[in-house]
Amino acid sequence: HTSNKKITRMSMVVKKKKVCEKLTEVTFKLHTKHNSTNKRDLTRQVRQNRVSSYHLFPNNIKTLSPTYQCPYLRGGNVIEKKMNNGVCKLYQLCRRFHSSLISIHQPFPQNHDFIPPSTLLSNTLQHYINSQTPSHGQKLHSHILKTGFVPNTNISIKLLILYLKSNSLTYARQVFDDLQDRTLSAYNYMIGGYLKKGQVHESLELFHRLLVSGEKPDGFTLSMILKASTSTSGVDVAMVGDLGRIVHAQILKCDVEKDDVLCTALIDSYVKNGRVGYGRTVFDVMSEKNVISSTSLISGYMNKGSFSDAECIFQKTLDKDVVVFNAMIEGYSKTYECAMRSLEVYIDMQRFNFRPNLSTFASIIGACSVLAAFEIGQQVQTQLMKTPFFGDVKLGSALIDMYSKCGRVVEARIVFDHMHEKNVFSWTSMIDGYGKNGFPDEALDLFSKMQIEYCIAPNFVTFLSALSACAHAGLVDKGWEIFQSMENEYKLKPGMEHYACMVDLLGRAGRLNQAWEFVTRMPERPNSDVWAALLSSCRLHENIEMAKLAANELFKLNASGRPGAYVALSNTLADAGKWESVSELREVMKQRGISKDTASSWVGANIAC
């Protein structure tokens, strides 16, 4: 009889355990459905099967107050410290346990000795990491600290992620520094957090600490550091320049040189830091040369002026796309000597059935501006009108600039008036076009209208265009008013270009003494543009003595790099009949190896788009 009782009792325990396991699954399913009827069914199953806290927690450990009861299992109290794995699973699956475990306003008010098991704690932290309010998880960390519980590496890393997602870099760094075993993933998370906030110096310092620790960085670490090397704000440029080589060495050490994505990032880093040669070395040893790496290298060579090398990479690129063609077109369009070549590449691109995109049109319109190719510009605009990019503000501003440089102010104004959206660049392009083509009144009228009627604040270039218009019109008082409004109204500090424009304005009006006083009272040392403007005005009004002073200052700043200063002084002396001084000056030019630049002009461009 006694043995039968034991067997019956054992079978009941087994049955209760099976019920607990079943309830674990049912609880989770019921919660995800959010059905109140099912919740009542769950409670009924608990009562029918007589599942008590004893069966849920067979060790019969002391329970907490009802505050910590799971809302789906009335009578199933949360235990202290020694939960078994089955119960942990139950509460992990029941997501509402997160809100039961931690009250948002008053977490753990009654028992600060309660320490959730590591598995449950890790799962709870992950819940907050995935939630929209990760900062709420910080209260859980606060409770952990009060209990004196020392989290393991896994929990510490999740706390680190939690603080990073909450934008609390300071606390994240404290968690990182408290780590006994700093794994590579911890370094990666912390470096990524610094980069996300733009704290490049801190990320580089942490990378150096990683290398010193003996931990090997992986491809993810190195790609982040390469990204940091292209963000030079607040970082020593020399250090950033060497950083690419350091990462390159780590790539070789860590045996990840076959990672084409990482090698492409390394090439881009080298190119952006002006080390195209190193980038070419990486490019040559790549197993598969992709379009991105080719484009980066082409852009680097173009910016350096090595057009033949860029052309070589372009010809060897098999899978050409619009981006590769754009790199060639943009590079050629920046120089007067090669702008025609950009038009040829533009035509070749269309022969290969590649449709030009916004960047293509921006570059090719820029080439037309450099060449002052009005007819070609019209053809490009006709093509642009058939694309969805026609209403783009950037392209509209580029067209205005192109027509203005071709001397076609009427066409520029038509484009300006038909723009549905105008920004400060659009207004600046039109103001500059009017000013440079001899329409200062129209330029100043637009300058006033953009501020009063459209409430658009002018930028540095807008002020420069307005001052230039005043200089061409001889409007000294208006120029002074505009110049002073930069700092007084818009809090913009004038640059050297603005000072040079004011000197030109005063000089053209014959106020040379006032111009000289203006230059000598500048808050910063005048550069060559300022002295050149004064020298030009001295020649205009045949003031030889002041011209010599201005020329001497120019020679001190740049003795060989500005032949125009020597030519301007020579012409000033010649206009005044000082031929002996002219001969002496030209002899000095010969001794210093300075010669006048050869002039050239384009009559027209026989090319069709």
Tab-separated table of C-alpha atoms in Angstrom, residues 91-276:
chain	number	residue	atom	x	y	z
A	91	TYR	CA	9.144	33.588	-17.735
A	92	GLN	CA	11.423	34.250	-20.694
A	93	LEU	CA	8.678	33.214	-23.095
A	94	CYS	CA	6.088	35.257	-21.242
A	95	ARG	CA	7.117	38.694	-22.525
A	96	ARG	CA	4.858	40.453	-20.070
A	97	PHE	CA	7.318	39.289	-17.422
A	98	HIS	CA	9.566	42.164	-18.454
A	99	SER	CA	6.983	44.636	-17.194
A	100	SER	CA	6.362	42.473	-14.135
A	101	LEU	CA	10.036	42.185	-13.369
A	102	ILE	CA	10.683	45.895	-13.618
A	103	SER	CA	8.200	48.606	-12.802
A	104	ILE	CA	9.138	51.560	-14.989
A	105	HIS	CA	8.532	54.098	-12.267
A	106	GLN	CA	9.716	52.172	-9.204
A	107	PRO	CA	11.800	49.121	-10.054
A	108	PHE	CA	12.265	46.480	-7.345
A	109	PRO	CA	10.832	48.623	-4.525
A	110	GLN	CA	10.556	45.893	-1.903
A	111	ASN	CA	13.551	43.598	-2.250
A	112	HIS	CA	16.879	44.907	-3.475
A	113	ASP	CA	18.492	41.503	-2.906
A	114	PHE	CA	16.568	39.913	-5.770
A	115	ILE	CA	18.938	38.890	-8.568
A	116	PRO	CA	17.401	37.405	-11.730
A	117	PRO	CA	19.273	34.406	-13.169
A	118	SER	CA	21.812	35.210	-15.884
A	119	THR	CA	19.769	33.643	-18.676
A	120	LEU	CA	16.678	35.608	-17.727
A	121	LEU	CA	18.692	38.793	-17.240
A	122	SER	CA	20.291	38.435	-20.654
A	123	ASN	CA	16.910	37.867	-22.259
A	124	THR	CA	15.418	40.897	-20.512
A	125	LEU	CA	18.274	43.157	-21.632
A	126	GLN	CA	17.817	41.928	-25.183
A	127	HIS	CA	14.150	42.869	-24.921
A	128	TYR	CA	15.058	46.454	-24.059
A	129	ILE	CA	17.717	46.581	-26.786
A	130	ASN	CA	15.091	45.623	-29.359
A	131	SER	CA	12.459	47.968	-27.932
A	132	GLN	CA	11.773	51.573	-28.858
A	133	THR	CA	12.781	52.718	-25.374
A	134	PRO	CA	16.142	51.096	-24.599
A	135	SER	CA	16.792	53.719	-21.920
A	136	HIS	CA	14.274	51.939	-19.661
A	137	GLY	CA	16.735	49.071	-19.412
A	138	GLN	CA	19.130	51.334	-17.531
A	139	LYS	CA	16.931	50.924	-14.453
A	140	LEU	CA	17.565	47.211	-14.586
A	141	HIS	CA	21.299	47.921	-14.621
A	142	SER	CA	20.821	50.215	-11.636
A	143	HIS	CA	19.209	47.374	-9.702
A	144	ILE	CA	22.028	45.006	-10.660
A	145	LEU	CA	24.581	47.456	-9.273
A	146	LYS	CA	22.654	47.773	-5.990
A	147	THR	CA	22.649	44.016	-5.457
A	148	GLY	CA	26.402	43.768	-5.957
A	149	PHE	CA	25.899	41.236	-8.729
A	150	VAL	CA	28.927	40.974	-11.058
A	151	PRO	CA	27.638	40.450	-14.616
A	152	ASN	CA	29.392	38.028	-16.917
A	153	THR	CA	30.869	39.039	-20.279
A	154	ASN	CA	27.685	38.305	-22.210
A	155	ILE	CA	25.529	40.487	-19.961
A	156	SER	CA	28.150	43.254	-19.913
A	157	ILE	CA	28.215	43.385	-23.709
A	158	LYS	CA	24.427	43.601	-23.777
A	159	LEU	CA	24.603	46.452	-21.272
A	160	LEU	CA	27.152	48.095	-23.556
A	161	ILE	CA	24.806	47.766	-26.536
A	162	LEU	CA	21.938	49.056	-24.409
A	163	TYR	CA	23.773	52.267	-23.505
A	164	LEU	CA	25.013	52.787	-27.060
A	165	LYS	CA	21.483	52.480	-28.374
A	166	SER	CA	20.364	54.938	-25.683
A	167	ASN	CA	23.016	57.427	-26.915
A	168	SER	CA	24.767	57.269	-23.532
A	169	LEU	CA	28.388	57.028	-24.646
A	170	THR	CA	29.776	57.920	-21.216
A	171	TYR	CA	27.980	55.062	-19.447
A	172	ALA	CA	28.776	52.718	-22.328
A	173	ARG	CA	32.463	53.507	-21.902
A	174	GLN	CA	32.191	52.830	-18.152
A	175	VAL	CA	30.702	49.414	-18.869
A	176	PHE	CA	33.470	48.781	-21.399
A	177	ASP	CA	36.211	49.810	-18.970
A	178	ASP	CA	34.731	47.583	-16.231
A	179	LEU	CA	34.885	44.516	-18.467
A	180	GLN	CA	37.309	41.940	-17.107
A	181	ASP	CA	37.622	40.192	-20.460
A	182	ARG	CA	37.340	42.702	-23.305
A	183	THR	CA	36.391	40.688	-26.343
A	184	LEU	CA	36.702	41.807	-29.956
A	185	SER	CA	32.943	42.290	-30.168
A	186	ALA	CA	33.095	44.710	-27.215
A	187	TYR	CA	35.784	46.735	-29.002
A	188	ASN	CA	33.759	46.718	-32.215
A	189	TYR	CA	30.602	47.947	-30.496
A	190	MET	CA	32.462	50.721	-28.679
A	191	ILE	CA	34.400	51.873	-31.767
A	192	GLY	CA	31.191	51.855	-33.796
A	193	GLY	CA	29.437	53.907	-31.117
A	194	TYR	CA	32.155	56.565	-31.191
A	195	LEU	CA	32.085	56.756	-34.998
A	196	LYS	CA	28.311	57.084	-35.024
A	197	LYS	CA	28.644	60.166	-32.818
A	198	GLY	CA	31.481	61.573	-34.911
A	199	GLN	CA	34.085	61.109	-32.175
A	200	VAL	CA	36.821	59.938	-34.533
A	201	HIS	CA	39.722	60.571	-32.164
A	202	GLU	CA	38.216	58.345	-29.458
A	203	SER	CA	37.557	55.549	-31.944
A	204	LEU	CA	41.162	55.664	-33.169
A	205	GLU	CA	42.444	55.674	-29.586
A	206	LEU	CA	40.382	52.581	-28.855
A	207	PHE	CA	41.669	50.881	-32.005
A	208	HIS	CA	45.239	51.521	-30.864
A	209	ARG	CA	44.345	50.055	-27.478
A	210	LEU	CA	42.959	46.985	-29.244
A	211	LEU	CA	46.221	46.443	-31.113
A	212	VAL	CA	48.280	46.861	-27.933
A	213	SER	CA	46.116	44.306	-26.120
A	214	GLY	CA	47.128	41.644	-28.627
A	215	GLU	CA	43.569	41.083	-29.849
A	216	LYS	CA	43.395	40.649	-33.623
A	217	PRO	CA	40.913	42.957	-35.375
A	218	ASP	CA	38.536	41.428	-37.887
A	219	GLY	CA	37.238	42.767	-41.192
A	220	PHE	CA	34.437	44.654	-39.461
A	221	THR	CA	36.892	46.472	-37.183
A	222	LEU	CA	39.188	47.419	-40.033
A	223	SER	CA	36.340	48.660	-42.226
A	224	MET	CA	35.177	50.971	-39.420
A	225	ILE	CA	38.696	52.335	-38.927
A	226	LEU	CA	39.009	52.964	-42.653
A	227	LYS	CA	35.803	54.939	-42.452
A	228	ALA	CA	37.295	56.927	-39.580
A	229	SER	CA	40.413	57.664	-41.627
A	230	THR	CA	38.315	59.578	-44.162
A	231	SER	CA	36.736	61.724	-41.411
A	232	THR	CA	39.563	64.114	-40.606
A	233	SER	CA	37.618	66.637	-38.521
A	234	GLY	CA	39.464	67.313	-35.283
A	235	VAL	CA	42.123	64.688	-36.040
A	236	ASP	CA	45.774	65.146	-36.899
A	237	VAL	CA	45.999	64.794	-40.683
A	238	ALA	CA	49.421	63.121	-40.484
A	239	MET	CA	48.038	60.500	-38.106
A	240	VAL	CA	45.054	59.838	-40.362
A	241	GLY	CA	47.340	59.554	-43.374
A	242	ASP	CA	49.410	56.830	-41.675
A	243	LEU	CA	46.259	55.109	-40.455
A	244	GLY	CA	45.578	53.676	-43.897
A	245	ARG	CA	48.999	52.038	-43.899
A	246	ILE	CA	48.416	50.666	-40.384
A	247	VAL	CA	45.125	49.115	-41.466
A	248	HIS	CA	46.814	47.814	-44.606
A	249	ALA	CA	49.398	46.041	-42.451
A	250	GLN	CA	46.667	44.572	-40.242
A	251	ILE	CA	44.850	43.268	-43.318
A	252	LEU	CA	47.975	41.365	-44.288
A	253	LYS	CA	48.542	40.097	-40.727
A	254	CYS	CA	44.949	38.979	-40.221
A	255	ASP	CA	44.875	37.160	-43.574
A	256	VAL	CA	41.864	39.089	-44.879
A	257	GLU	CA	43.540	40.484	-47.992
A	258	LYS	CA	41.143	38.415	-50.103
A	259	ASP	CA	38.216	40.400	-48.737
A	260	ASP	CA	37.408	42.554	-51.775
A	261	VAL	CA	34.990	44.747	-49.823
A	262	LEU	CA	37.681	45.584	-47.282
A	263	CYS	CA	40.274	46.183	-50.004
A	264	THR	CA	37.847	48.509	-51.779
A	265	ALA	CA	37.394	50.479	-48.560
A	266	LEU	CA	41.179	50.628	-48.185
A	267	ILE	CA	41.568	52.004	-51.723
A	268	ASP	CA	38.903	54.618	-51.028
A	269	SER	CA	40.703	55.624	-47.828
A	270	TYR	CA	44.042	55.977	-49.605
A	271	VAL	CA	42.477	58.020	-52.410
A	272	LYS	CA	40.628	60.392	-50.090
A	273	ASN	CA	43.849	61.031	-48.173
A	274	GLY	CA	45.755	61.794	-51.373
A	275	ARG	CA	47.765	58.556	-51.464
A	276	VAL	CA	46.646	57.296	-54.852
